[in-house]
C-alpha positions as semicolon CSV with decimal commas, in nm:
position;residue;x (nm);y (nm);z (nm)
1;M;8,260;9,362;9,687
2;D;8,018;9,475;9,961
3;F;8,292;9,683;10,123
4;I;8,370;9,867;9,798
5;I;8,002;9,943;9,733
6;G;7,945;10,059;10,092
7;F;8,263;10,269;10,096
8;T;8,160;10,425;9,765
9;L;7,822;10,515;9,916
10;L;7,997;10,684;10,209
11;L;8,218;10,883;9,973
12;I;7,920;10,981;9,756
13;F;7,735;11,120;10,056
14;Q;8,047;11,306;10,166
15;L;8,080;11,449;9,814
16;L;7,715;11,557;9,819
17;G;7,773;11,727;10,153
18;E;8,082;11,908;10,024
19;A;7,892;12,020;9,712
20;L;7,601;12,155;9,918
21;V;7,836;12,342;10,152
22;I;8,011;12,506;9,856
23;L;7,691;12,582;9,662
24;L;7,493;12,714;9,958
25;D;7,792;12,869;10,140
26;L;7,697;12,686;10,460
27;P;7,903;12,743;10,777
28;V;7,926;12,366;10,839
29;S;8,180;12,118;10,709
30;G;8,089;11,902;10,413
31;P;8,125;11,565;10,589
32;V;7,879;11,679;10,858
33;V;7,621;11,770;10,592
34;G;7,697;11,440;10,417
35;I;7,635;11,238;10,733
36;V;7,303;11,420;10,786
37;L;7,207;11,336;10,427
38;L;7,307;10,973;10,482
39;L;7,105;10,959;10,805
40;T;6,804;11,105;10,625
41;A;6,837;10,849;10,346
42;L;6,864;10,564;10,597
43;I;6,557;10,685;10,788
44;I;6,358;10,702;10,465
45;K;6,483;10,358;10,356
46;G;6,419;10,210;10,700
47;S;6,728;9,988;10,717
48;V;7,101;9,977;10,657
49;G;7,197;9,770;10,357
50;K;7,456;9,494;10,374
51;P;7,723;9,688;10,176
52;L;7,699;9,993;10,400
53;N;7,695;9,776;10,711
54;T;8,006;9,587;10,594
55;A;8,195;9,907;10,509
56;S;8,107;10,086;10,832
57;T;8,187;9,783;11,049
58;T;8,524;9,741;10,878
59;L;8,608;10,111;10,917
60;L;8,508;10,110;11,284
61;G;8,744;9,817;11,338
62;H;9,032;10,039;11,227
63;L;8,918;10,352;11,411
64;S;9,231;10,361;11,625
65;I;9,433;10,473;11,323
66;M;9,253;10,810;11,353
67;F;9,456;10,879;11,669
68;V;9,789;10,863;11,486
69;P;9,785;11,232;11,376
70;V;9,710;11,341;11,733
71;S;9,998;11,133;11,866
72;V;10,235;11,275;11,606
73;G;10,123;11,627;11,698
74;L;10,196;11,561;12,065
75;M;10,542;11,436;11,980
76;A;10,610;11,725;11,741
77;H;10,513;11,989;12,000
78;Y;10,660;11,817;12,304
79;E;10,869;12,123;12,404
80;L;10,561;12,346;12,396
81;L;10,370;12,100;12,614
82;V;10,655;12,083;12,866
83;N;10,687;12,464;12,884
84;E;10,312;12,535;12,899
85;W;10,187;12,235;13,099
86;L;10,020;12,439;13,375
87;P;9,794;12,661;13,157
88;I;9,712;12,362;12,933
89;T;9,620;12,144;13,232
90;A;9,417;12,422;13,398
91;T;9,232;12,487;13,072
92;L;9,154;12,117;13,024
93;I;9,022;12,080;13,380
94;L;8,819;12,402;13,370
95;S;8,669;12,329;13,028
96;T;8,577;11,976;13,139
97;I;8,398;12,112;13,447
98;I;8,213;12,373;13,238
99;M;8,115;12,107;12,982
100;L;7,986;11,868;13,251
101;A;7,787;12,142;13,427
102;S;7,634;12,275;13,105
103;T;7,542;11,922;12,993
104;A;7,377;11,851;13,330
105;L;7,181;12,177;13,316
106;L;7,073;12,110;12,957
107;M;6,961;11,756;13,042
108;S;6,771;11,882;13,347
109;F;6,603;12,151;13,138
110;A;6,521;11,908;12,855
111;S;6,386;11,639;13,087
112;K;6,125;11,882;13,223
113;F;5,979;11,914;12,873
114;L;6,043;11,570;12,726
115;V;5,968;11,329;13,012
116;K;5,613;11,305;13,132
117;E;5,570;11,229;13,499
118;T;5,374;10,920;13,588
119;K;5,189;10,881;13,914
120;H;5,191;10,538;14,071
121;D;4,943;10,420;14,329
122;I;5,109;10,319;14,652
């Protein structure tokens, strides 16, 4: 019964997110708004209830099923991947390098403002 209640809570927050996106014409997907609403509710409440914990733990246990559509897409477009492997590989490598460099720069920039230096006596 805890799983059903927790899963229903997750769907309610997703529905609220979808409704807000439609009503306010937000440029974000409904599930993202729903997860922000759920996070806000959990921060206000101060803890995760047993039903939500049971549902989320059960769903995380079956997370690998989310990779099935990707695998089917790879198999469906196998010819395209074989013909275009060089540009796809170059794009993946280049985008990974750009992502790593931008993340490092952002972390370096953020650490200057967020981390206070401490002086230790030697």
